[in-house]
Coordinates of C-alpha atoms in Angstrom, one line a residue:
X1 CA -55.2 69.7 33.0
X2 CA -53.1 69.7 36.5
X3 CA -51.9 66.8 37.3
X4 CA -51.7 65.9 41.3
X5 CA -48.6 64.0 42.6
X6 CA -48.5 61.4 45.4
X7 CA -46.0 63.7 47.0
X8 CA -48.7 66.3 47.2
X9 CA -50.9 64.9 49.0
X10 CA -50.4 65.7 52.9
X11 CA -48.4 63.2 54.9
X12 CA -51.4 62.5 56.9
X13 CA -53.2 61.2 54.2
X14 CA -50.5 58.3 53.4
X15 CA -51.4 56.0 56.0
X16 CA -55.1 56.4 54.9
X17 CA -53.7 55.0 51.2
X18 CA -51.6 52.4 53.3
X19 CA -54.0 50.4 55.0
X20 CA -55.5 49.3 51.7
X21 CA -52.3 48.1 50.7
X22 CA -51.7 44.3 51.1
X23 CA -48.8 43.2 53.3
X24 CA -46.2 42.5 50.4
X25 CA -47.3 45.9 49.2
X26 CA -46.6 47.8 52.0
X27 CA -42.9 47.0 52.6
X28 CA -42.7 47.6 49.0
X29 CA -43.7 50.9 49.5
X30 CA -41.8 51.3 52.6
X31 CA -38.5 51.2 50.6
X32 CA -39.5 54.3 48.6
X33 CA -38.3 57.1 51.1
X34 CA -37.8 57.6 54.7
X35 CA -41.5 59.7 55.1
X36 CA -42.7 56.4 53.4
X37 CA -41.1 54.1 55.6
X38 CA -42.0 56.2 58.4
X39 CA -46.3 55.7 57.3
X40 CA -45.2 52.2 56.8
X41 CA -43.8 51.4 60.4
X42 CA -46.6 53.6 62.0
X43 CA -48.1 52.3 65.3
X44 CA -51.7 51.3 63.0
X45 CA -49.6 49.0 61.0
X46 CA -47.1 47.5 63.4
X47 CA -49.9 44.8 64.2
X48 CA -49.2 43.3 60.6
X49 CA -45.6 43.3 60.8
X50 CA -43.3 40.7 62.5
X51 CA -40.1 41.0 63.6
X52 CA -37.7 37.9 62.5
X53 CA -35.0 38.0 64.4
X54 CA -32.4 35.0 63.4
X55 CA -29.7 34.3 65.5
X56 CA -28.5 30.8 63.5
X57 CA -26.5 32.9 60.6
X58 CA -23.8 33.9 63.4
X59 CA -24.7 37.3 63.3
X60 CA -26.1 37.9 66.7
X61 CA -24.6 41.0 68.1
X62 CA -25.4 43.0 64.5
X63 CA -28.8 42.4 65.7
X64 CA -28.0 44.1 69.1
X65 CA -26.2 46.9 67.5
X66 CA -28.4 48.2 65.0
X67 CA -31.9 46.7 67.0
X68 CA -31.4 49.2 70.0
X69 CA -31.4 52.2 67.6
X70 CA -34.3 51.9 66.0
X71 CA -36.7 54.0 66.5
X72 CA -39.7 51.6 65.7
X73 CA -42.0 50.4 68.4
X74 CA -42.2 46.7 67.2
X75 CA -45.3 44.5 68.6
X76 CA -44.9 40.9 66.7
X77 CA -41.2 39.4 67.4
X78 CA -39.8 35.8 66.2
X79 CA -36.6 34.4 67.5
X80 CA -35.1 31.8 65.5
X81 CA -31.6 30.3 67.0
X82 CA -29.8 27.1 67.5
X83 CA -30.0 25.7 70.6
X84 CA -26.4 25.2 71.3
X85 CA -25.9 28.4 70.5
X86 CA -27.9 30.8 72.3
X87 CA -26.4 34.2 73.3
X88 CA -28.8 35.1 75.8
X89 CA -28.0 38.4 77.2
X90 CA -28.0 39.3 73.3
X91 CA -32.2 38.2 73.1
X92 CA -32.6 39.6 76.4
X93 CA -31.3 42.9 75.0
X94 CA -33.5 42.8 72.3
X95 CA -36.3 42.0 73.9
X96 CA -35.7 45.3 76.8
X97 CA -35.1 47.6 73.9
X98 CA -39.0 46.6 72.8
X99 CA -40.3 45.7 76.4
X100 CA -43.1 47.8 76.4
X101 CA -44.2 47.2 73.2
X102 CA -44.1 43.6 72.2
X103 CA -47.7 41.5 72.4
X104 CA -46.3 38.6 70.5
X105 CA -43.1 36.2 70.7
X106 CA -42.4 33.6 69.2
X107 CA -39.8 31.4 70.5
X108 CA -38.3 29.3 67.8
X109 CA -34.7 27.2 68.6
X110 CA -34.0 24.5 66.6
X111 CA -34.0 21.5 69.1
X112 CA -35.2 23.2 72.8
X113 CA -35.2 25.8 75.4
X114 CA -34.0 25.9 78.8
X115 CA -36.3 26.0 81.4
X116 CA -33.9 28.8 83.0
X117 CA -33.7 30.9 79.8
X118 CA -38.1 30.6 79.1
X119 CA -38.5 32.0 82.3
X120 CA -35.6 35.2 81.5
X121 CA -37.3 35.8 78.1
X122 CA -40.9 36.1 80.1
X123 CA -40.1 38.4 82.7
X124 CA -39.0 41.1 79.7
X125 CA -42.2 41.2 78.2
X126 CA -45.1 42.2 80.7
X127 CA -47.8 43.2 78.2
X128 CA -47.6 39.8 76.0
X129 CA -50.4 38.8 74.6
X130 CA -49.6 35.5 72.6
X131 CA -47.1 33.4 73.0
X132 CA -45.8 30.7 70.5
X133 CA -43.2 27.8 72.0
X134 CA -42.5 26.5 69.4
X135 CA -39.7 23.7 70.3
X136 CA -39.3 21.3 73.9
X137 CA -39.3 23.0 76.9
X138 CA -36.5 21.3 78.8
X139 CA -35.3 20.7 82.6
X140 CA -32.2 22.4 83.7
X141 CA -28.8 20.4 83.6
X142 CA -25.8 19.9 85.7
X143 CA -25.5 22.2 89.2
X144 CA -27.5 24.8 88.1
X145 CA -29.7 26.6 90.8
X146 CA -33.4 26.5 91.0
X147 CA -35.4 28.2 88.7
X148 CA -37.3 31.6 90.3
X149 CA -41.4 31.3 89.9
X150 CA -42.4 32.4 86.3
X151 CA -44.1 35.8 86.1
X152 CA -47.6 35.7 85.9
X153 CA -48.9 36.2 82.4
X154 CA -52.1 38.5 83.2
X155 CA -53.1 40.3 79.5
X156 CA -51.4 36.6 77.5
X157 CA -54.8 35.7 75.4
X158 CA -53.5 33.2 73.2
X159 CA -50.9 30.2 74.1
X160 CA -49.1 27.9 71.3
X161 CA -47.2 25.1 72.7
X162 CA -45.8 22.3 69.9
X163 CA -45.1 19.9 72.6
X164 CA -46.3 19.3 75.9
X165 CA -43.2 18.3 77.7
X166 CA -42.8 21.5 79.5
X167 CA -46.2 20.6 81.2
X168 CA -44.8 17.8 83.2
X169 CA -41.9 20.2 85.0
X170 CA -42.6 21.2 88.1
X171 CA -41.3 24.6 87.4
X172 CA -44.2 25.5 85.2
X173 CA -47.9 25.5 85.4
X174 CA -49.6 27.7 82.6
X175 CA -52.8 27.7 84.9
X176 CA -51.7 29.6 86.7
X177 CA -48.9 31.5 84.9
X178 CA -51.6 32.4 81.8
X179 CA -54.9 33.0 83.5
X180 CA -56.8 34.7 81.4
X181 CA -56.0 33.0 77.9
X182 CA -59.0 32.5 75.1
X183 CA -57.2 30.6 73.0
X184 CA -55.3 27.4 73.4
X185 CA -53.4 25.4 70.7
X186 CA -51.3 22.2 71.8
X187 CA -51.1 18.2 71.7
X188 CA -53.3 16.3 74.4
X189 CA -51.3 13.1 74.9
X190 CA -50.9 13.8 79.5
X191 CA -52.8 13.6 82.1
X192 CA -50.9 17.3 82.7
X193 CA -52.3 18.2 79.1
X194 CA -55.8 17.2 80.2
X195 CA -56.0 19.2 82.8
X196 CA -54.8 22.1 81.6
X197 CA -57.5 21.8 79.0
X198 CA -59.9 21.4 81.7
X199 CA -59.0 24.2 83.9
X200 CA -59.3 26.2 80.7
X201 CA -62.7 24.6 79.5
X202 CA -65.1 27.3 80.8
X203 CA -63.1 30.6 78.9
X204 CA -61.6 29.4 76.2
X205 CA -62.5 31.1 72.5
X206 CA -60.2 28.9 70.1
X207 CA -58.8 25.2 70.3
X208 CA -56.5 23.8 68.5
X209 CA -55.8 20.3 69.7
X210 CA -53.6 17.5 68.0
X211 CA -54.0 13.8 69.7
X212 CA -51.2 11.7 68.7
X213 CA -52.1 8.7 71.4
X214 CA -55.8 7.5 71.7
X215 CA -55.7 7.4 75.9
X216 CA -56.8 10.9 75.8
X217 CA -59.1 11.2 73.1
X218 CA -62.4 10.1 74.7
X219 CA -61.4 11.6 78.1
X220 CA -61.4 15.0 76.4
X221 CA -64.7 14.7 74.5
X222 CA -66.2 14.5 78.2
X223 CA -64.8 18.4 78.7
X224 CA -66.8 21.2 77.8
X225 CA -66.1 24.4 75.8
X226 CA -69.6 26.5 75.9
X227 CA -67.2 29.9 74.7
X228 CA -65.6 28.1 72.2
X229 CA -66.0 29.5 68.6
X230 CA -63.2 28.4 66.5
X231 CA -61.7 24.6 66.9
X232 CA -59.1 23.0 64.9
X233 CA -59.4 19.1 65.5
X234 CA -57.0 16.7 64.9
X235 CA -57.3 13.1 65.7
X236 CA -56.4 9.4 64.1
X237 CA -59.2 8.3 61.4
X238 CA -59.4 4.9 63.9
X239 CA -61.4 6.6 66.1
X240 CA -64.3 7.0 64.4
X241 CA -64.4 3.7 64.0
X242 CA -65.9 3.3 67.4
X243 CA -69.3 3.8 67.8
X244 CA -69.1 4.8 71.0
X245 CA -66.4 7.3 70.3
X246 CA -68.5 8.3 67.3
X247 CA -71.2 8.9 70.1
X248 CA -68.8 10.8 72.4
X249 CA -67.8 13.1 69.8
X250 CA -71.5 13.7 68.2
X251 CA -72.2 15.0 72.6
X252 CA -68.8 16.9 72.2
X253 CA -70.4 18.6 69.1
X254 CA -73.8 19.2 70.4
X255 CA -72.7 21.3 73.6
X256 CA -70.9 24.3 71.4
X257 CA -73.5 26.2 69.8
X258 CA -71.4 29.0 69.4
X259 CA -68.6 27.5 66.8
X260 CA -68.0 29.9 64.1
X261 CA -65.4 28.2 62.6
X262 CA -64.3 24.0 62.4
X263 CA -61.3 22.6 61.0
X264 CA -61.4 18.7 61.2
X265 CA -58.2 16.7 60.6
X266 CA -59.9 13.3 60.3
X267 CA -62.5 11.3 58.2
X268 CA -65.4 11.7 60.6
X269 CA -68.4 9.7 59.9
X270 CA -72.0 11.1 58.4
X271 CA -73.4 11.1 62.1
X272 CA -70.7 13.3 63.1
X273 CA -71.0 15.6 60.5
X274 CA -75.2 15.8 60.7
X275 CA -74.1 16.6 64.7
X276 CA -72.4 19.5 64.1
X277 CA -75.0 20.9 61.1
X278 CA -77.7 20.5 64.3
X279 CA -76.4 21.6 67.1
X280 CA -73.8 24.8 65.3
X281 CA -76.0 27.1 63.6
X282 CA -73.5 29.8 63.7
X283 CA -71.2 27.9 61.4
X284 CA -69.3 30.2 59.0
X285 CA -66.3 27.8 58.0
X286 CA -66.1 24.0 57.8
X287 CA -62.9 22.0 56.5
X288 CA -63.0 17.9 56.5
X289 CA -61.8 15.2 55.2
X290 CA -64.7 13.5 52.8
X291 CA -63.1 9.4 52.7
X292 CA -66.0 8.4 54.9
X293 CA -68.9 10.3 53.7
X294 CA -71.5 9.1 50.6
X295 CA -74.4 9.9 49.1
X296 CA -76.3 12.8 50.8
X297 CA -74.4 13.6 52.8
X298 CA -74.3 17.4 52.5
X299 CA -78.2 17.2 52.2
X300 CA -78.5 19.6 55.5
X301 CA -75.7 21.7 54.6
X302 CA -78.1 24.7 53.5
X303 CA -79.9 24.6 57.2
X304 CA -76.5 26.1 58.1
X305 CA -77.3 30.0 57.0
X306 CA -74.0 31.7 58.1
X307 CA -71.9 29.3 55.9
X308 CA -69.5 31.1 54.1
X309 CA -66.4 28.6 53.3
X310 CA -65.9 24.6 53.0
X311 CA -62.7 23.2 52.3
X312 CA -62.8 19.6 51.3
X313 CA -60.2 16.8 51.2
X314 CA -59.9 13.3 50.0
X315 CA -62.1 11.3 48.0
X316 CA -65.0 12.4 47.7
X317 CA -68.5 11.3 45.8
X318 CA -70.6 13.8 43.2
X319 CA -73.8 12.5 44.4
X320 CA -72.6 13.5 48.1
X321 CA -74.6 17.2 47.2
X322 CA -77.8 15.1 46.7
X323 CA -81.2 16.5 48.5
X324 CA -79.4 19.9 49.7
X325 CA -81.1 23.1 49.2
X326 CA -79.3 26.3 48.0
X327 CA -76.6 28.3 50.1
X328 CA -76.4 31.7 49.3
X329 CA -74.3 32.8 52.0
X330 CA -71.4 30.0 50.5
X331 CA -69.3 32.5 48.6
X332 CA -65.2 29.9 49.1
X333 CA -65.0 26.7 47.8
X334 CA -61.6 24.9 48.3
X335 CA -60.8 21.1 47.3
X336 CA -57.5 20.0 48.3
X337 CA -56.3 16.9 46.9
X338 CA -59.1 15.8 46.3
X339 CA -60.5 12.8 43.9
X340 CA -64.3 13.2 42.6
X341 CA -65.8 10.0 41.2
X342 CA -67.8 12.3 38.5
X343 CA -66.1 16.3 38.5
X344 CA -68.7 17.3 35.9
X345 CA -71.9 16.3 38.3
X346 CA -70.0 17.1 41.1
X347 CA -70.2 21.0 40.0
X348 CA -73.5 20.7 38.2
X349 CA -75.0 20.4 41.7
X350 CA -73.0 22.7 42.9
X351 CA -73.7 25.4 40.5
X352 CA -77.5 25.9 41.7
X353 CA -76.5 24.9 45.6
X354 CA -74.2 27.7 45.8
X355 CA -75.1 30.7 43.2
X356 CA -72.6 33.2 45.2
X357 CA -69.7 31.4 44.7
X358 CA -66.8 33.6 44.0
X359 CA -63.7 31.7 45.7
X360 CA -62.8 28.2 44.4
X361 CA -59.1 26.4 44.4
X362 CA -58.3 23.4 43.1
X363 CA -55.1 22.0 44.2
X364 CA -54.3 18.4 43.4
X365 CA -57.4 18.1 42.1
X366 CA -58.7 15.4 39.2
X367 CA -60.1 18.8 37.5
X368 CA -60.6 17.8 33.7
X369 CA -60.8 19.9 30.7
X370 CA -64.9 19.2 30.2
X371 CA -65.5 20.3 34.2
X372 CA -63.1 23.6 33.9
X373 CA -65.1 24.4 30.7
X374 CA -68.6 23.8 32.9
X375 CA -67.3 26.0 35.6
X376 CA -66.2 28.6 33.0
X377 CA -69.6 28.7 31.5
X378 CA -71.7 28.3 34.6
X379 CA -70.5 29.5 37.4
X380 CA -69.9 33.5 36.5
X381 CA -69.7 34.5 40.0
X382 CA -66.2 33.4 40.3
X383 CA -63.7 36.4 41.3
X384 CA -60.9 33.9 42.1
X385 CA -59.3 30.9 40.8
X386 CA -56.2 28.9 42.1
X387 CA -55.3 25.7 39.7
X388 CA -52.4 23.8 40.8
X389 CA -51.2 20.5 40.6
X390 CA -54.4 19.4 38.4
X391 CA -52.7 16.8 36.0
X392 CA -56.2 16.2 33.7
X393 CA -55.7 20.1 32.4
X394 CA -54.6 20.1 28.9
X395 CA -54.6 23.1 26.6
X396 CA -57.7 22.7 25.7
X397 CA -59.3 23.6 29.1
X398 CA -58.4 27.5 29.4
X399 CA -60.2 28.2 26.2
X400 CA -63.2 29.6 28.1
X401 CA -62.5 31.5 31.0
X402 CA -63.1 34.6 29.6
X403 CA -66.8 33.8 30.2
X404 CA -66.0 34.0 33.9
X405 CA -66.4 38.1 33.3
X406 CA -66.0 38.9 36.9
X407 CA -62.5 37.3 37.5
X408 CA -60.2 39.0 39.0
X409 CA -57.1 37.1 40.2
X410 CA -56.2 33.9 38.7
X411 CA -53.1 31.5 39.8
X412 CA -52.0 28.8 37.6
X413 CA -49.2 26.5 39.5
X414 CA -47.6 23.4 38.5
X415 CA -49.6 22.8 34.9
X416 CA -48.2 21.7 31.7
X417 CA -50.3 24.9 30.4
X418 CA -49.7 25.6 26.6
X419 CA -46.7 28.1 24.8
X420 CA -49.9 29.3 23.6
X421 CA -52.1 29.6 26.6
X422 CA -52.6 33.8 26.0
X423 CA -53.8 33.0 22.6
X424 CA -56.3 30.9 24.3
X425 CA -57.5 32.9 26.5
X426 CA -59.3 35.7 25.3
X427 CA -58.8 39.8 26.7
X428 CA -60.1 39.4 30.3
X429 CA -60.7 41.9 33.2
X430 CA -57.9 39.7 35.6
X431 CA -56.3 42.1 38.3
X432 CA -54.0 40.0 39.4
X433 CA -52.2 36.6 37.7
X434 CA -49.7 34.2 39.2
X435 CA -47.9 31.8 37.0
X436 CA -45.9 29.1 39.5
X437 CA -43.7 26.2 38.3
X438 CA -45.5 25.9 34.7
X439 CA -42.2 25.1 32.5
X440 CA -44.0 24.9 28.7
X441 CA -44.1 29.0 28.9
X442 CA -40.9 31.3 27.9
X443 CA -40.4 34.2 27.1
X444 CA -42.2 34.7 23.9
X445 CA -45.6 34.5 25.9
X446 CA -44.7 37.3 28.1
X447 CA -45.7 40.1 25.6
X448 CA -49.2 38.7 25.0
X449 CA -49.6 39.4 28.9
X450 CA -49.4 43.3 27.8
X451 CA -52.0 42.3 25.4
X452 CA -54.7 40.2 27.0
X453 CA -54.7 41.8 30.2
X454 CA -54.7 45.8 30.1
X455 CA -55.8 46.0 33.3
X456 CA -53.1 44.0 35.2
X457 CA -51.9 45.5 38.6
X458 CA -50.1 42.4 39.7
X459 CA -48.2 39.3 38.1
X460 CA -45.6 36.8 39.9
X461 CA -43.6 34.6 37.7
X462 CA -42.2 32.0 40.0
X463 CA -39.7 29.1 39.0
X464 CA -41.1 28.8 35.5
X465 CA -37.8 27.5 34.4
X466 CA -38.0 28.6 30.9
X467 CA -38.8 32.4 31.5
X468 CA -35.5 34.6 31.6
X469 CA -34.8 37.5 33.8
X470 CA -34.4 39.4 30.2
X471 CA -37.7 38.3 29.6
X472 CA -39.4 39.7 32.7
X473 CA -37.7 43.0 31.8
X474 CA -39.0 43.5 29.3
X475 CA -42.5 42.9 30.3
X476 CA -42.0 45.5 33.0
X477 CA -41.0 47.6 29.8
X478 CA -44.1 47.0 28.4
X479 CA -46.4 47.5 31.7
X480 CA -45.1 49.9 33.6
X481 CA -47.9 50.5 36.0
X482 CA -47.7 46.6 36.7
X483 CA -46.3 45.4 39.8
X484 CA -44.2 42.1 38.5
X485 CA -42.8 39.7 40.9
X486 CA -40.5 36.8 39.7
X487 CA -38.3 34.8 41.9
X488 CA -36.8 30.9 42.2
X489 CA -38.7 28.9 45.0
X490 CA -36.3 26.0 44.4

């Protein structure tokens, strides 16, 4: 039989292959040849690549030299430099030779930026469409002259700002620099950072907003956001508390019916949380915190149709699933240090409230060997698992995931797993496995990998202290077709 080649396919056809690649994959296969490389770095892909650009190694004008040859059009740049040590007309070269193709820069010195040098960096990059500021915006020093007016932003969509001290200079004023952004992400803890949000209230898409003093907190539940879809909302636990700050926030809630997607950063109360079930049917994604919430207090979770993930956090109660009616659409469960009074009821419930589940991690969780067991043997929808940090886990626990038949990636991070955890887990369908920091494994497990899981196309190996690089040879010996990733992360 003839056998076809990658190489003879058309070239046309390799970016077709290439957008089903995951990022990590694609630079992999951007190393294989310069017509490779070429796909890789194609305009379709450019949007998933960033640039890092890292001035604090002392190497600045390398980047200048070899930068302003390339031939690739890059969109996404980070700069990343010491404050006291900033070359500018080195950035500002960079930044002309990709002028008319960055949409994103991210401006990242270690302590602040210049007012003076902000506004040089802006004026190279008309067609920016987010922006990330991430240090202190500083006043100029010393006899310097004033700074010109800032370009005017006009196609800038989304605006990251990690402190708000560049709103109280005279010399800038995003509302009128950044008309037309959707998407806003910075502390309100001004009267300057109010009305910002304000002016923005009526257009904005996504919110991020982080209140480290309470002046502001109630004063910004008055605004309204009737675009806004995704919010990320970060506040101190104290204010809920307040029942009339618990009020304010239940209106705040009510006038959004268009939220897709809610990240809370606080315990909010049960009155909170029924606010937003009634008033955001459109909810797709909902993280909390569950200290403050008891019994039944998911009861009304299934009136929300669209829901496809909930992240949890804290302590959190089994009988808190009490009264609620199935939610087929919930298909990502994630529980992030996280303390159940009862695991096992906890997931009994939620086996029949959520028959579609296929995406659950468990990271510094109280997960026990009996619950892992119930979720291996009742909840067969489950195509992904993450365990990390789950100290209840002995080696008795893994003995049953091979009735999860349709798993296909499974990480195990942090665990005192068994020397003989492939023995213990039976031949399995896995696609991809991770194995991070679990230091009872060497080598000697590695070919049992070969043997339990035929059908591996991925495995990382990182910072299991007793696995050699010998070791991980000779598993790629053994697996060829298998992508294998091992590396230190400390």
């Amino acid at each position: 039989m003839e056998t076809t080649e990658i190489s003879d396919l058309p070239e046309e056809l390799l970016p077709c292959i290439f957008t089903h690649l995951p990022l990590q994959d694609l630079k992999n296969a951007s190393l294989v040849c310069s017509t490779w490389a070429q796909a890789a770095f194609s305009g379709r892909f450019l949007n998933r690549i960033m640039l890092r650009v890292d001035f604090r190694d002392g190497v600045q004008h390398q980047y200048k030299q070899y930068l302003v040859q390339s031939t690739r059009t890059y969109r996404n740049v980070g700069f990343y430099y010491r404050s006291d040590q900033l070359e500018l007309e080195v950035l500002l070269a960079v930044l002309d030779k990709f002028k008319e193709s960055i949409v994103c820069l991210k401006i990242c010195p270690n302590y602040f930026i210049m007012v003076h040098d902000l506004r040089q960096m802006l004026v190279q990059v008309p067609h920016l469409e987010s922006l990330y500021i991430v240090s202190r915006i500083c006043p100029e020093l010393g006899n310097r002259e004033p700074v010109d007016p800032f370009p005017v932003l006009r196609k800038l969509k989304h605006l990251y700002l990690e402190n708000d001290g560049g709103l109280q200079l005279d010399e800038i004023d995003f509302r009128t620099m950044t008309p037309n952004i959707t998407s806003l992400d910075m502390d309100c803890d001004s009267k300057r950072a109010l009305s910002v949000y304000r002016h923005f209230s009526h257009q904005l898409r996504e919110l991020a907003v982080f209140f480290k003093r309470d002046d502001f907190f109630l004063p910004f539940c008055e605004l309204r956001f009737p675009q806004l879809e995704i919010l990320d909302f970060y506040c101190d636990d104290q204010q809920f508390d307040v029942p009339h700050a618990v009020h304010a926030v239940c209106k705040y809630f009510r006038q959004m019916p268009k939220l897709k997607r809610i990240t809370l950063r606080c315990n909010v109360s049960e009155e909170v949380l029924a606010a937003i079930i009634e008033s955001c049917p459109n909810l797709m994604t909902l993280f909390l915190k569950g200290d403050n919430l008891g019994a039944n207090a998911f009861r009304n979770l299934s009136h929300l149709k669209k829901l496809k993930c909930l992240k949890v956090e804290g302590w959190i109660r089994c009988n808190i699933w009490q009264g609620c009616g199935p939610i087929p659409s919930l298909h990502e469960l994630y529980l992030h240090s996280v303390l159940i009074d009862d695991t096992q009821g906890f997931f009994r419930l939620l086996k029949d409230i959520a028959p579609n589940l296929e995406i659950m991690e468990a990271i510094e969780s109280d997960i026990d060997d009996e619950c892992l067991k119930y979720i291996s043997c009742n909840i067969n929808s489950l195509r992904y698992l993450v365990l990390e940090f789950c100290p209840n886990l002995t080696e008795d626990a893994f003995s049953f995931l091979d009735r999860l038949t349709r798993l296909s990636e499974l990480k195990l991070g942090y665990l005192d797993v068994p020397q003989n955890l492939f023995e213990l887990i039976p031949a399995n369908s896995i696609r991809r496995f991770s194995l991070y920091r679990c230091d009872k494994l060497d080598d000697t497990i590695l070919p049992l990998v070969a043997e339990k899981f035929p059908k591996l196309a991925r495995m990382e190996i990182a910072s299991c202290h007793r696995i050699t690089l010998e070791g991980v040879e000779l598993l790629r010996e053994l697996m060829p077709d298998t992508e294998i990733e091992s590396f230190m992360l400390f």
